[in-house]
CSV table of C-alpha atoms in Angstrom, one decimal:
chain,number,residue,atom,x,y,z
D,107,MET,CA,1.8,28.2,59.6
D,108,ALA,CA,0.2,31.6,60.5
D,109,PHE,CA,-2.6,29.7,62.3
D,110,ILE,CA,-0.1,27.8,64.4
D,111,LEU,CA,1.8,31.0,65.2
D,112,GLU,CA,-1.4,32.7,66.2
D,113,LEU,CA,-2.3,29.9,68.5
D,114,GLY,CA,1.1,29.9,70.1
D,115,THR,CA,1.1,33.6,70.6
D,116,ALA,CA,-2.4,33.7,72.1
D,117,LYS,CA,-1.5,30.9,74.5
D,118,THR,CA,1.7,32.8,75.6
D,119,PHE,CA,0.0,36.1,76.2
D,120,ASN,CA,-3.0,34.5,77.9
D,121,SER,CA,-0.6,33.1,80.5
D,122,LEU,CA,0.9,36.6,81.0
D,123,PHE,CA,-2.6,38.0,81.5
D,124,GLU,CA,-3.4,35.4,84.1
D,125,LEU,CA,-0.2,36.2,85.9
D,126,LEU,CA,-1.1,39.9,85.9
D,127,ASP,CA,-4.5,39.1,87.2
D,128,THR,CA,-3.0,37.1,90.0
D,129,GLN,CA,-0.6,39.9,91.0
D,130,PHE,CA,-2.8,43.0,90.7
D,131,PHE,CA,-6.5,42.0,91.2
D,132,THR,CA,-6.4,43.1,94.8
D,133,CYS,CA,-5.0,46.5,94.1
D,134,GLY,CA,-7.6,49.0,93.2
D,135,PHE,CA,-5.1,51.7,92.5
D,136,CYS,CA,-3.4,49.5,89.9
D,137,CYS,CA,-6.5,49.2,87.6
D,138,VAL,CA,-5.1,51.9,85.4
D,139,TYR,CA,-1.8,50.2,85.4
D,140,TRP,CA,-3.4,46.9,84.5
D,141,TYR,CA,-5.3,48.3,81.5
D,142,LEU,CA,-2.1,50.1,80.4
D,143,CYS,CA,-0.1,46.9,80.6
D,144,GLU,CA,-2.8,44.9,78.9
D,145,PHE,CA,-2.9,47.4,76.0
D,146,VAL,CA,0.9,47.3,75.7
D,147,LEU,CA,1.0,43.5,75.7
D,148,MET,CA,-1.8,43.2,73.0
D,149,ALA,CA,0.0,45.8,70.8
D,150,PHE,CA,3.2,44.0,71.3
D,151,SER,CA,1.7,40.6,70.5
D,152,SER,CA,0.3,42.0,67.2
D,153,SER,CA,3.6,43.5,66.3
D,154,VAL,CA,5.4,40.2,67.0
D,155,CYS,CA,2.9,38.2,64.9
D,156,LEU,CA,3.3,40.6,62.0
D,157,PHE,CA,7.0,40.6,62.3
D,158,LEU,CA,7.2,36.8,62.4
D,159,VAL,CA,4.9,36.4,59.4
D,160,GLY,CA,6.8,38.9,57.4
D,161,PHE,CA,10.1,37.3,58.3
D,162,LEU,CA,8.9,33.8,57.2
D,163,LEU,CA,7.5,35.1,53.9
D,164,PHE,CA,10.8,36.9,53.2
D,165,ALA,CA,12.8,33.9,54.3
D,166,GLY,CA,10.7,31.6,52.1
D,167,LYS,CA,11.2,33.8,49.1
D,168,GLY,CA,14.9,33.9,49.9
D,169,PHE,CA,15.1,30.2,50.2
D,170,ALA,CA,13.4,29.7,46.9
D,171,GLU,CA,16.0,31.9,45.2
D,172,MET,CA,19.0,30.5,46.9
D,173,PRO,CA,21.0,27.9,45.0
D,174,ILE,CA,20.6,24.3,46.2
D,175,SER,CA,23.5,21.9,46.4
D,176,ASP,CA,24.1,19.3,43.7
D,177,ASP,CA,23.1,16.6,46.1
D,178,GLU,CA,19.5,18.0,46.2
D,179,VAL,CA,18.6,18.7,42.5
D,180,PRO,CA,19.8,17.3,39.2
D,181,SER,CA,22.8,18.9,37.5
D,182,GLU,CA,22.2,20.3,34.0
D,183,MET,CA,23.8,17.8,31.5
D,184,GLU,CA,27.0,16.0,30.9
D,185,LYS,CA,29.2,18.1,28.6
D,186,GLU,CA,29.5,15.3,26.0
D,187,GLU,CA,25.8,14.9,25.8
D,188,LEU,CA,25.2,18.6,25.6
D,189,LEU,CA,27.7,18.9,22.8
D,190,GLY,CA,25.9,16.0,21.1
D,191,ILE,CA,22.5,17.7,21.0
D,192,PHE,CA,24.1,20.9,19.7
D,193,GLU,CA,25.8,19.0,16.8
D,194,VAL,CA,22.7,17.1,15.9
D,195,MET,CA,20.5,20.1,15.8
D,196,GLY,CA,23.2,22.1,13.9
D,197,ALA,CA,23.2,19.4,11.2
D,198,LEU,CA,19.4,19.6,10.8
D,199,LEU,CA,18.2,23.2,11.4
D,200,GLU,CA,18.8,26.4,9.4
D,201,ASP,CA,19.5,28.5,12.5
D,202,SER,CA,23.2,28.5,13.2
D,203,ASP,CA,22.7,30.2,16.5
D,204,TRP,CA,20.5,27.4,17.9
D,205,ALA,CA,23.1,26.4,20.5
D,206,LEU,CA,23.5,30.1,21.7
D,207,GLU,CA,19.7,30.5,22.0
D,208,HIS,CA,19.2,27.2,23.8
D,209,PRO,CA,22.4,26.7,25.9
D,210,GLN,CA,20.4,24.7,28.5
D,211,PRO,CA,17.8,22.9,26.3
D,212,CYS,CA,16.6,20.7,29.2
D,213,THR,CA,15.9,23.6,31.7
D,214,GLU,CA,16.2,27.4,31.4
D,215,THR,CA,16.2,27.6,27.5
D,216,PRO,CA,14.0,24.8,26.3
D,217,TRP,CA,13.0,24.1,22.6
D,218,PRO,CA,9.7,22.4,21.8
D,219,GLY,CA,11.3,19.7,19.8
D,220,VAL,CA,13.6,18.5,22.5
D,221,GLU,CA,12.5,16.7,25.7
D,222,CYS,CA,14.6,15.5,28.6
D,223,GLU,CA,14.2,13.3,31.6
D,224,ILE,CA,16.1,12.9,34.9
D,225,GLY,CA,18.4,9.9,35.1
D,226,ASP,CA,18.9,7.7,38.1
D,227,GLU,CA,22.6,8.5,38.6
D,228,ASP,CA,24.1,9.9,41.8
D,229,PRO,CA,24.1,12.9,41.5
D,230,PRO,CA,21.1,12.8,39.1
D,231,MET,CA,21.4,14.5,35.7
D,232,PHE,CA,19.2,15.5,32.8
D,233,HIS,CA,19.3,13.4,29.6
D,234,VAL,CA,17.9,14.1,26.1
D,235,THR,CA,15.2,11.5,25.5
D,236,LYS,CA,13.3,12.9,22.5
D,237,ILE,CA,14.1,14.9,19.3
D,238,HIS,CA,11.2,15.9,17.1
D,239,ILE,CA,11.2,17.9,13.9
D,240,GLY,CA,7.9,18.3,12.1
D,241,PRO,CA,5.3,20.6,10.6
D,242,ASP,CA,4.0,21.5,14.1
D,243,ILE,CA,7.3,23.3,14.8
D,244,LEU,CA,7.8,25.9,12.1
D,245,THR,CA,10.9,27.7,13.2
D,246,PRO,CA,13.7,27.3,12.6
D,247,PRO,CA,13.2,25.2,9.4
D,248,CYS,CA,15.4,22.4,8.2
D,249,LYS,CA,18.4,23.5,6.2
D,250,SER,CA,18.8,22.5,2.6
D,251,SER,CA,21.8,20.4,3.4
D,252,ALA,CA,20.2,18.7,6.4
D,253,SER,CA,21.7,15.4,7.5
D,254,LEU,CA,21.7,12.9,10.3
D,255,SER,CA,24.8,13.6,12.4
D,256,GLU,CA,26.7,10.7,13.9
D,257,SER,CA,26.6,12.8,17.1
D,258,LEU,CA,23.4,11.0,17.8
D,259,LEU,CA,25.7,8.4,19.3
D,260,LYS,CA,26.5,11.0,22.0
D,261,LEU,CA,22.8,10.8,23.1
D,262,PRO,CA,22.7,7.3,24.7
D,263,TYR,CA,19.4,7.9,26.4
D,264,LEU,CA,17.5,8.9,23.3
D,265,GLN,CA,14.1,7.2,23.1
D,266,THR,CA,12.3,9.0,20.3
D,267,LEU,CA,13.6,10.3,17.0
D,268,SER,CA,11.0,11.7,14.7
D,269,ILE,CA,11.8,13.8,11.6
D,270,PHE,CA,9.2,14.9,9.1
D,271,SER,CA,9.8,16.6,5.7
D,272,CYS,CA,13.3,17.6,6.5
D,273,PHE,CA,15.5,15.8,3.9
D,274,THR,CA,14.2,17.3,0.7
D,275,THR,CA,17.3,18.4,-1.2
D,276,SER,CA,20.5,16.6,-0.1
D,277,GLN,CA,20.8,12.8,-0.3
D,278,VAL,CA,20.7,11.1,3.1
D,279,THR,CA,21.1,7.4,4.0
D,280,LEU,CA,20.6,5.4,7.1
D,281,SER,CA,24.0,4.5,8.5
D,282,PRO,CA,24.2,0.9,9.9
D,283,LYS,CA,26.7,2.1,12.5
D,284,LEU,CA,24.5,4.9,13.7
D,285,PHE,CA,21.2,3.0,14.2
D,286,GLY,CA,22.8,-0.1,15.5
D,287,ALA,CA,24.2,1.7,18.5
D,288,LEU,CA,21.0,3.6,19.7
D,289,SER,CA,20.2,0.9,22.2
D,290,SER,CA,17.6,3.0,24.1
D,291,LEU,CA,15.5,4.0,21.0
D,292,GLU,CA,11.8,3.0,21.2
D,293,HIS,CA,10.3,5.2,18.5
D,294,LEU,CA,11.9,5.9,15.2
D,295,THR,CA,9.9,7.9,12.7
D,296,LEU,CA,11.4,9.3,9.5
D,297,VAL,CA,8.5,10.3,7.3
D,298,SER,CA,8.0,12.4,4.1
D,299,ASN,CA,11.7,12.8,3.3
D,300,PRO,CA,12.0,12.5,-0.5
D,301,THR,CA,15.8,12.4,-0.5
D,302,LEU,CA,16.1,9.8,2.2
D,303,SER,CA,17.3,6.8,0.1
D,304,GLY,CA,19.4,3.7,0.3
D,305,GLU,CA,18.6,0.4,2.0
D,306,ILE,CA,17.1,-0.2,5.4
D,307,PRO,CA,20.0,-1.3,7.6
D,308,SER,CA,19.8,-4.7,9.1
D,309,SER,CA,21.5,-3.2,12.2
D,310,LEU,CA,18.1,-1.8,13.2
D,311,SER,CA,17.3,-5.4,14.4
D,312,GLN,CA,19.8,-4.8,17.3
D,313,ILE,CA,17.5,-2.2,18.9
D,314,SER,CA,15.6,-4.6,21.0
D,315,SER,CA,13.6,-1.8,22.7
D,316,LEU,CA,12.1,-0.5,19.4
D,317,ARG,CA,8.3,-0.3,19.5
D,318,ILE,CA,7.5,1.9,16.6
D,319,LEU,CA,9.3,1.9,13.2
D,320,SER,CA,7.9,4.3,10.6
D,321,LEU,CA,9.9,4.9,7.5
D,322,SER,CA,7.0,5.9,5.3
D,323,GLN,CA,7.0,8.2,2.2
D,324,ASN,CA,10.7,8.2,1.6
D,325,ASN,CA,12.8,6.9,-1.3
D,326,LEU,CA,14.2,3.7,0.3
D,327,GLN,CA,15.2,0.9,-2.0
D,328,GLY,CA,16.3,-2.7,-1.6
D,329,LYS,CA,14.7,-5.5,0.4
D,330,VAL,CA,12.9,-5.6,3.7
D,331,PRO,CA,15.7,-7.0,5.9
D,332,SER,CA,14.9,-10.5,7.2
D,333,LYS,CA,16.6,-9.7,10.5
D,334,ILE,CA,13.8,-7.3,11.2
D,335,GLY,CA,11.9,-10.3,12.6
D,336,SER,CA,14.0,-10.2,15.7
D,337,LEU,CA,12.3,-7.0,16.9
D,338,VAL,CA,10.0,-8.8,19.3
D,339,SER,CA,8.9,-5.5,21.0
D,340,LEU,CA,7.9,-3.9,17.7
D,341,GLU,CA,4.2,-2.8,17.7
D,342,GLN,CA,4.0,-0.8,14.5
D,343,LEU,CA,5.9,-1.3,11.3
D,344,ASP,CA,5.2,1.2,8.5
D,345,LEU,CA,7.4,1.0,5.4
D,346,SER,CA,4.7,2.3,2.9
D,347,TYR,CA,5.3,4.6,0.0
D,348,ASN,CA,8.9,3.6,-0.8
D,349,ASN,CA,10.6,1.6,-3.6
D,350,LEU,CA,11.2,-1.6,-1.6
D,351,SER,CA,11.4,-4.7,-3.7
D,352,GLY,CA,11.8,-8.5,-3.3
D,353,GLN,CA,9.6,-10.7,-1.2
D,354,ILE,CA,8.1,-10.1,2.3
D,355,PRO,CA,10.5,-12.1,4.5
D,356,GLU,CA,9.1,-15.2,6.2
D,357,GLU,CA,10.9,-14.0,9.4
D,358,ILE,CA,8.3,-11.3,9.7
D,359,GLY,CA,6.3,-13.8,11.7
D,360,GLY,CA,8.7,-13.2,14.6
D,361,LEU,CA,7.2,-9.8,15.3
D,362,GLU,CA,4.9,-11.2,17.9
D,363,SER,CA,3.9,-7.8,19.4
D,364,LEU,CA,3.0,-6.2,16.1
D,365,THR,CA,-0.4,-4.6,15.8
D,366,ILE,CA,0.1,-2.5,12.6
D,367,LEU,CA,1.8,-3.8,9.4
D,368,ASP,CA,1.8,-1.4,6.4
D,369,LEU,CA,3.9,-2.3,3.4
D,370,SER,CA,1.7,-0.6,0.8
D,371,ARG,CA,2.9,1.4,-2.2
D,372,ASN,CA,6.1,-0.5,-2.9
D,373,VAL,CA,7.2,-3.0,-5.6
D,374,LEU,CA,7.1,-6.1,-3.4
D,375,GLU,CA,6.5,-9.4,-5.1
D,376,GLY,CA,6.0,-13.1,-4.4
D,377,GLN,CA,3.4,-14.6,-2.1
D,378,VAL,CA,2.1,-13.4,1.2
D,379,PRO,CA,4.1,-15.5,3.7
D,380,SER,CA,2.2,-18.0,5.8
D,381,SER,CA,4.1,-16.8,8.9
D,382,ILE,CA,1.7,-13.7,8.9
D,383,GLY,CA,-0.7,-16.0,10.7
D,384,GLN,CA,1.6,-16.0,13.7
D,385,LEU,CA,1.0,-12.3,14.4
D,386,LYS,CA,-2.0,-12.8,16.7
D,387,LEU,CA,-2.2,-9.2,17.8
D,388,LEU,CA,-2.4,-7.7,14.3
D,389,GLN,CA,-5.2,-5.2,13.8
D,390,LYS,CA,-4.2,-3.7,10.4
D,391,ILE,CA,-2.6,-5.2,7.3
D,392,ASP,CA,-2.1,-3.0,4.3
D,393,PHE,CA,-0.3,-4.7,1.3
D,394,SER,CA,-2.0,-2.6,-1.3
D,395,SER,CA,-0.3,-1.4,-4.6
D,396,ASN,CA,2.5,-4.0,-4.8
D,397,GLY,CA,3.1,-7.0,-7.1
D,398,LEU,CA,2.1,-9.7,-4.7
D,399,ARG,CA,0.8,-12.8,-6.5
D,400,GLY,CA,-0.6,-16.3,-5.8
D,401,MET,CA,-3.2,-17.4,-3.3
D,402,LEU,CA,-3.5,-16.0,0.2
D,403,PRO,CA,-2.3,-18.5,2.9
D,404,PRO,CA,-5.1,-20.1,4.9
D,405,ASP,CA,-3.2,-19.1,8.1
D,406,ILE,CA,-4.2,-15.5,7.7
D,407,GLY,CA,-7.7,-16.5,8.9
D,408,THR,CA,-6.4,-17.0,12.4
D,409,LEU,CA,-5.9,-13.3,12.9
D,410,ASN,CA,-9.1,-12.8,14.9
D,411,LYS,CA,-8.1,-9.3,16.1
D,412,LEU,CA,-7.7,-7.9,12.5
D,413,VAL,CA,-9.8,-4.8,11.8
D,414,LEU,CA,-8.5,-3.8,8.3
D,415,LEU,CA,-7.2,-6.0,5.5
D,416,ASP,CA,-6.2,-4.1,2.3
D,417,LEU,CA,-4.9,-6.3,-0.6
D,418,SER,CA,-5.9,-4.0,-3.4
D,419,HIS,CA,-3.9,-3.5,-6.6
D,420,ASN,CA,-1.9,-6.7,-6.6
D,421,LEU,CA,-1.9,-10.0,-8.6
D,422,ILE,CA,-3.5,-12.2,-5.9
D,423,ASN,CA,-5.5,-15.2,-7.3
D,424,GLY,CA,-8.6,-16.8,-6.1
D,425,PRO,CA,-10.2,-18.6,-4.6
D,426,ILE,CA,-9.8,-16.8,-1.3
D,427,PRO,CA,-9.5,-19.3,1.6
D,428,GLU,CA,-12.7,-19.8,3.5
D,429,THR,CA,-10.6,-19.7,6.7
D,430,LEU,CA,-10.9,-15.9,6.5
D,431,SER,CA,-14.3,-16.4,8.2
D,432,GLY,CA,-12.3,-16.5,11.5
D,433,MET,CA,-11.5,-12.8,11.3
D,434,GLN,CA,-14.6,-11.9,13.3
D,435,HIS,CA,-13.4,-8.4,14.1
D,436,LEU,CA,-12.8,-7.4,10.5
D,437,GLU,CA,-14.4,-4.1,9.6
D,438,TYR,CA,-12.7,-3.2,6.3
D,439,MET,CA,-11.9,-5.6,3.6
D,440,VAL,CA,-10.5,-4.2,0.3
D,441,ALA,CA,-9.3,-6.4,-2.5
D,442,ASP,CA,-9.8,-4.2,-5.6
D,443,SER,CA,-7.9,-4.9,-8.8
D,444,ASN,CA,-6.8,-8.5,-8.2
D,445,PRO,CA,-7.5,-11.5,-10.6
D,446,ILE,CA,-9.6,-13.4,-8.2
D,447,ASN,CA,-12.0,-14.6,-10.9
D,448,THR,CA,-14.5,-16.4,-8.6
D,449,GLU,CA,-17.9,-15.8,-7.2
D,450,VAL,CA,-18.2,-13.5,-4.2
D,451,PRO,CA,-16.6,-15.6,-1.4
D,452,ASN,CA,-19.0,-17.3,1.0
D,453,PHE,CA,-17.0,-16.5,4.1
D,454,VAL,CA,-17.9,-12.8,3.6
D,455,GLY,CA,-21.4,-13.6,4.9
D,456,LYS,CA,-19.9,-14.6,8.3
D,457,LEU,CA,-18.1,-11.3,8.9
D,458,MET,CA,-20.8,-9.7,11.0
D,459,ASN,CA,-18.7,-6.6,11.9
D,460,LEU,CA,-17.9,-5.7,8.3
D,461,LYS,CA,-18.4,-2.1,7.4
D,462,THR,CA,-16.6,-1.8,4.0
D,463,LEU,CA,-16.4,-4.5,1.4
D,464,SER,CA,-14.7,-3.7,-1.9
D,465,PHE,CA,-14.0,-6.2,-4.7
D,466,SER,CA,-13.9,-3.8,-7.6
D,467,GLU,CA,-12.3,-5.1,-10.8
D,468,CYS,CA,-11.6,-8.6,-9.5
D,469,GLY,CA,-13.2,-10.7,-12.3
D,470,LEU,CA,-16.1,-11.8,-10.0
D,471,ILE,CA,-18.7,-13.9,-11.7
D,472,GLY,CA,-22.1,-15.3,-10.7
D,473,PRO,CA,-25.0,-13.7,-9.0
D,474,LEU,CA,-25.1,-11.3,-6.1
D,475,PRO,CA,-25.4,-13.6,-3.0
D,476,ASN,CA,-28.3,-13.1,-0.6
D,477,PHE,CA,-26.0,-13.3,2.4
D,478,LEU,CA,-24.9,-9.7,1.7
D,479,SER,CA,-28.2,-8.6,3.3
D,480,SER,CA,-27.1,-10.2,6.7
D,481,LEU,CA,-24.2,-7.8,7.1
D,482,LYS,CA,-26.1,-5.3,9.2
D,483,ASN,CA,-23.1,-3.0,9.9
D,484,LEU,CA,-22.2,-2.6,6.2
D,485,THR,CA,-21.8,1.0,5.1
D,486,ALA,CA,-20.1,0.6,1.7
D,487,LEU,CA,-20.4,-2.1,-0.9
D,488,SER,CA,-18.3,-1.8,-4.1
D,489,LEU,CA,-18.5,-4.7,-6.6
D,490,ASP,CA,-18.2,-2.6,-9.7
D,491,ASN,CA,-16.3,-3.6,-12.9
D,492,ASN,CA,-16.8,-7.3,-12.6
D,493,SER,CA,-18.9,-9.9,-14.5
D,494,LEU,CA,-21.7,-10.3,-12.0
D,495,THR,CA,-25.0,-11.6,-13.4
D,496,GLY,CA,-28.6,-11.9,-12.3
D,497,THR,CA,-30.7,-9.2,-10.6
D,498,VAL,CA,-30.1,-6.7,-8.0
D,499,PRO,CA,-31.4,-8.2,-4.7
D,500,PRO,CA,-34.1,-5.9,-3.3
D,501,ASN,CA,-33.1,-7.0,0.3
D,502,LEU,CA,-29.9,-4.8,0.0
D,503,GLU,CA,-32.1,-1.9,1.0
D,504,THR,CA,-32.8,-3.5,4.3
D,505,LEU,CA,-29.2,-2.8,5.4
D,506,PRO,CA,-29.7,0.0,7.9
D,507,SER,CA,-26.3,1.6,7.6
D,508,LEU,CA,-25.6,1.2,3.9
D,509,ASP,CA,-24.5,4.6,2.4
D,510,LEU,CA,-22.7,3.5,-0.8
D,511,LEU,CA,-23.7,0.9,-3.3
D,512,ASN,CA,-21.6,0.6,-6.5
D,513,LEU,CA,-22.6,-2.2,-8.9
D,514,SER,CA,-21.7,-0.4,-12.1
D,515,ASN,CA,-20.2,-2.1,-15.2
D,516,ASN,CA,-21.4,-5.6,-14.6
D,517,GLN,CA,-23.8,-7.9,-16.5
D,518,LEU,CA,-26.8,-7.4,-14.1
D,519,SER,CA,-30.2,-7.7,-15.7
D,520,GLY,CA,-33.9,-7.8,-14.9
D,521,GLU,CA,-36.2,-5.4,-13.2
D,522,LEU,CA,-34.9,-3.0,-10.6
D,523,THR,CA,-37.2,-3.0,-7.6
D,524,LEU,CA,-35.3,-0.8,-5.1
D,525,SER,CA,-37.6,1.6,-3.3
D,526,GLU,CA,-37.6,5.3,-4.0
D,527,ASP,CA,-36.7,6.0,-0.4
D,528,PHE,CA,-33.6,3.9,-0.6
D,529,ILE,CA,-32.6,5.5,-3.9
D,530,GLU,CA,-33.1,9.0,-2.6
D,531,ARG,CA,-31.2,8.2,0.7
D,532,LEU,CA,-28.1,7.1,-1.2
D,533,GLY,CA,-28.3,9.7,-4.0
D,534,LYS,CA,-25.2,9.8,-6.0
D,535,ARG,CA,-23.6,7.1,-3.9
D,536,LEU,CA,-25.9,4.6,-5.7
D,537,VAL,CA,-24.1,3.7,-8.9
D,538,LEU,CA,-25.7,1.2,-11.3
D,539,ARG,CA,-24.7,2.4,-14.7
D,540,GLY,CA,-23.1,0.1,-17.2
D,541,ASN,CA,-25.6,-2.8,-16.7
D,542,ASN,CA,-27.4,-2.9,-20.0
D,543,GLY,CA,-29.8,-5.6,-18.9
D,544,LEU,CA,-31.3,-3.6,-16.0
D,545,CYS,CA,-34.7,-1.9,-16.4
D,546,THR,CA,-37.5,-0.6,-14.3
D,547,SER,CA,-41.3,-0.8,-14.6
D,548,ASN,CA,-41.8,2.1,-12.2
D,549,PRO,CA,-42.1,5.4,-14.1
D,550,LEU,CA,-41.4,7.3,-10.9
D,551,TYR,CA,-37.8,6.3,-11.3
D,552,LYS,CA,-37.8,8.9,-14.1
D,553,LYS,CA,-38.6,11.7,-11.7
D,554,GLU,CA,-36.1,14.5,-12.0
D,555,ASN,CA,-34.7,14.0,-8.5
D,556,ILE,CA,-34.1,10.3,-9.1
D,557,SER,CA,-33.2,9.8,-12.7
D,558,GLY,CA,-29.8,11.2,-12.1
D,559,TYR,CA,-29.0,8.4,-9.7
D,560,VAL,CA,-30.6,5.4,-11.5
D,561,ILE,CA,-29.7,4.9,-15.1
D,562,ALA,CA,-32.1,2.2,-16.0
D,563,PRO,CA,-34.6,2.3,-18.9
D,564,LEU,CA,-38.3,1.5,-18.6
D,565,CYS,CA,-39.1,-2.1,-19.1
D,566,LEU,CA,-41.4,-2.9,-22.1
D,567,ASN,CA,-43.8,-5.7,-22.7
D,568,THR,CA,-42.6,-7.0,-26.1
D,569,ARG,CA,-45.8,-9.0,-26.7
D,570,GLY,CA,-48.0,-6.0,-26.7
D,571,LEU,CA,-49.2,-3.8,-23.9
D,572,GLY,CA,-52.7,-5.3,-24.1
D,573,ASP,CA,-51.5,-8.8,-23.3
D,574,GLN,CA,-52.8,-9.5,-19.8
D,575,ASN,CA,-51.2,-13.0,-19.4
D,576,PRO,CA,-48.4,-12.7,-16.9
D,577,GLU,CA,-46.8,-15.8,-18.3
D,578,SER,CA,-46.4,-14.2,-21.7
D,579,VAL,CA,-45.0,-10.9,-20.5
D,580,ARG,CA,-41.2,-10.5,-21.0
D,581,MET,CA,-39.5,-7.4,-19.7
D,582,LYS,CA,-36.9,-5.8,-21.9
D,583,PRO,CA,-34.8,-2.6,-21.5
D,584,LEU,CA,-36.0,0.3,-23.6
D,585,ASP,CA,-32.5,1.0,-24.9
D,586,GLN,CA,-32.3,-2.3,-26.7
D,587,ASN,CA,-34.0,-2.5,-30.1
D,588,PRO,CA,-36.9,-5.0,-30.2
D,589,VAL,CA,-36.9,-7.7,-32.8
D,590,GLN,CA,-38.8,-6.6,-35.9
D,591,GLU,CA,-41.7,-9.0,-36.7
D,592,ASN,CA,-41.9,-7.8,-40.3
D,593,SER,CA,-38.2,-8.6,-41.0
D,594,SER,CA,-39.1,-10.6,-44.2
D,595,ALA,CA,-41.0,-7.6,-45.7
D,596,GLY,CA,-38.1,-5.4,-45.1
D,597,SER,CA,-35.8,-7.8,-46.8
D,598,SER,CA,-38.1,-8.0,-49.9
D,599,TRP,CA,-38.2,-4.2,-50.2
D,600,SER,CA,-34.4,-4.1,-50.1
D,601,ASN,CA,-34.2,-6.6,-52.9
D,602,VAL,CA,-36.7,-4.6,-55.1
D,603,LYS,CA,-34.6,-1.5,-54.6
D,604,LEU,CA,-31.4,-3.4,-55.6
D,605,ASN,CA,-33.0,-4.8,-58.8
D,606,SER,CA,-34.2,-1.4,-59.9
D,607,PHE,CA,-30.8,0.1,-59.5
D,608,GLY,CA,-29.3,-2.7,-61.6
D,609,PHE,CA,-31.8,-2.2,-64.4
D,610,VAL,CA,-30.9,1.5,-64.7
D,611,ILE,CA,-27.2,0.7,-64.9
D,612,CYS,CA,-27.8,-1.7,-67.7
D,613,CYS,CA,-29.9,0.8,-69.8
D,614,LEU,CA,-27.2,3.4,-69.4
D,615,SER,CA,-24.5,1.0,-70.6
D,616,LEU,CA,-26.5,0.1,-73.8
D,617,LEU,CA,-27.0,3.8,-74.7
D,618,LEU,CA,-23.3,4.4,-74.4
């Protein structure tokens, strides 16, 4: 603006100078007059420029401070909605002066847990779209009598409601009337509230816009409502760490947008429904620590986007369907503490992206399969507390990323041939104890920096160390007592001692 003003001023005064030159260039006596006029005009031009610039700056500041009509900027909030946010926060927070300290929570007096957006009305207005109470906002804290106010119904534009660790003293339930009416809600998170109890209302299924439903670490009871399957926009469902019972509803297969399904740490029972196979976008399934039983449905193998599958601490039977080989993106498979009672499933060898494989305490039998060495991305292998037999395959040490190997408490036997470099690399993350048949012929395993990791005795040649015939050498753990070849002599000596003792007793009885 100053640049344009300067150009305009220069152009104007150049014209004046040209006019003066035309009028006075022939008059020698007017030279002094010309220079005087030119000086006055230049001074005047500078003064005008400074005045105009100052005026515009002052006017701009004044315009910025002047109130603008309702047609040009949004109004604050509707009175009913403003009253609603005051009542909701008053029912949650310890500070009774919250409304006085934040009379305009969308503009002049914001609070970090409240967010607003401008609506598309005419004239436009602010609306509360998010309420968040959590550990990242320390003041004011939740009151001991915190509750969910029905004034939430006065916030029809609310999209996010997240409350962490707020309901810790007074009993709070989820009102069917309340949540069925929040039609704009997209994100509902009520987490770590130990006194949040009661059932999950079926009316939640009416919120068609809901994308995230997290009710984890509360004290909710009852069944998972079957109507929840109508939430076709739902992307994340987390009901973990509650007291939910009953079966996983077959209708859950209707959650076609679901990517995360976490029902862990409840008391659910029955079989895993086959409709799970319809959730083609699933990336995480966590059913751990429930009472699920029976065999897994083969349909689960169609979940080719699945990254994590945790079935641990249930009552799931084997065999596990070979269709699970279709889960080509699977990285974490955990099935600890289930009565599978089969060999290590063959489909495992086809899961090339697998990083963690854990089948601890599953009643596994048979030898360790060679295909385990083909899982080049494997970082953790836990097959402890089973009934596995045979030797420890030395090709396990070829796995470049393996950082944990737990084969403890099995029935493995034979000579341990893992290299010292591999043993030292894993350190305490190599666990082989509880396999009484394992031994080693390498005395270097008894080095101080290795013996703490590998609990395996030196193997002995029971036919004599001087026997050079390999066919006749049998390796045996040191901690098992070898069979005594002079067992008959020992038996005769015991008989002699017994007879002598009897003779002495007889003599004493005759003397008496």
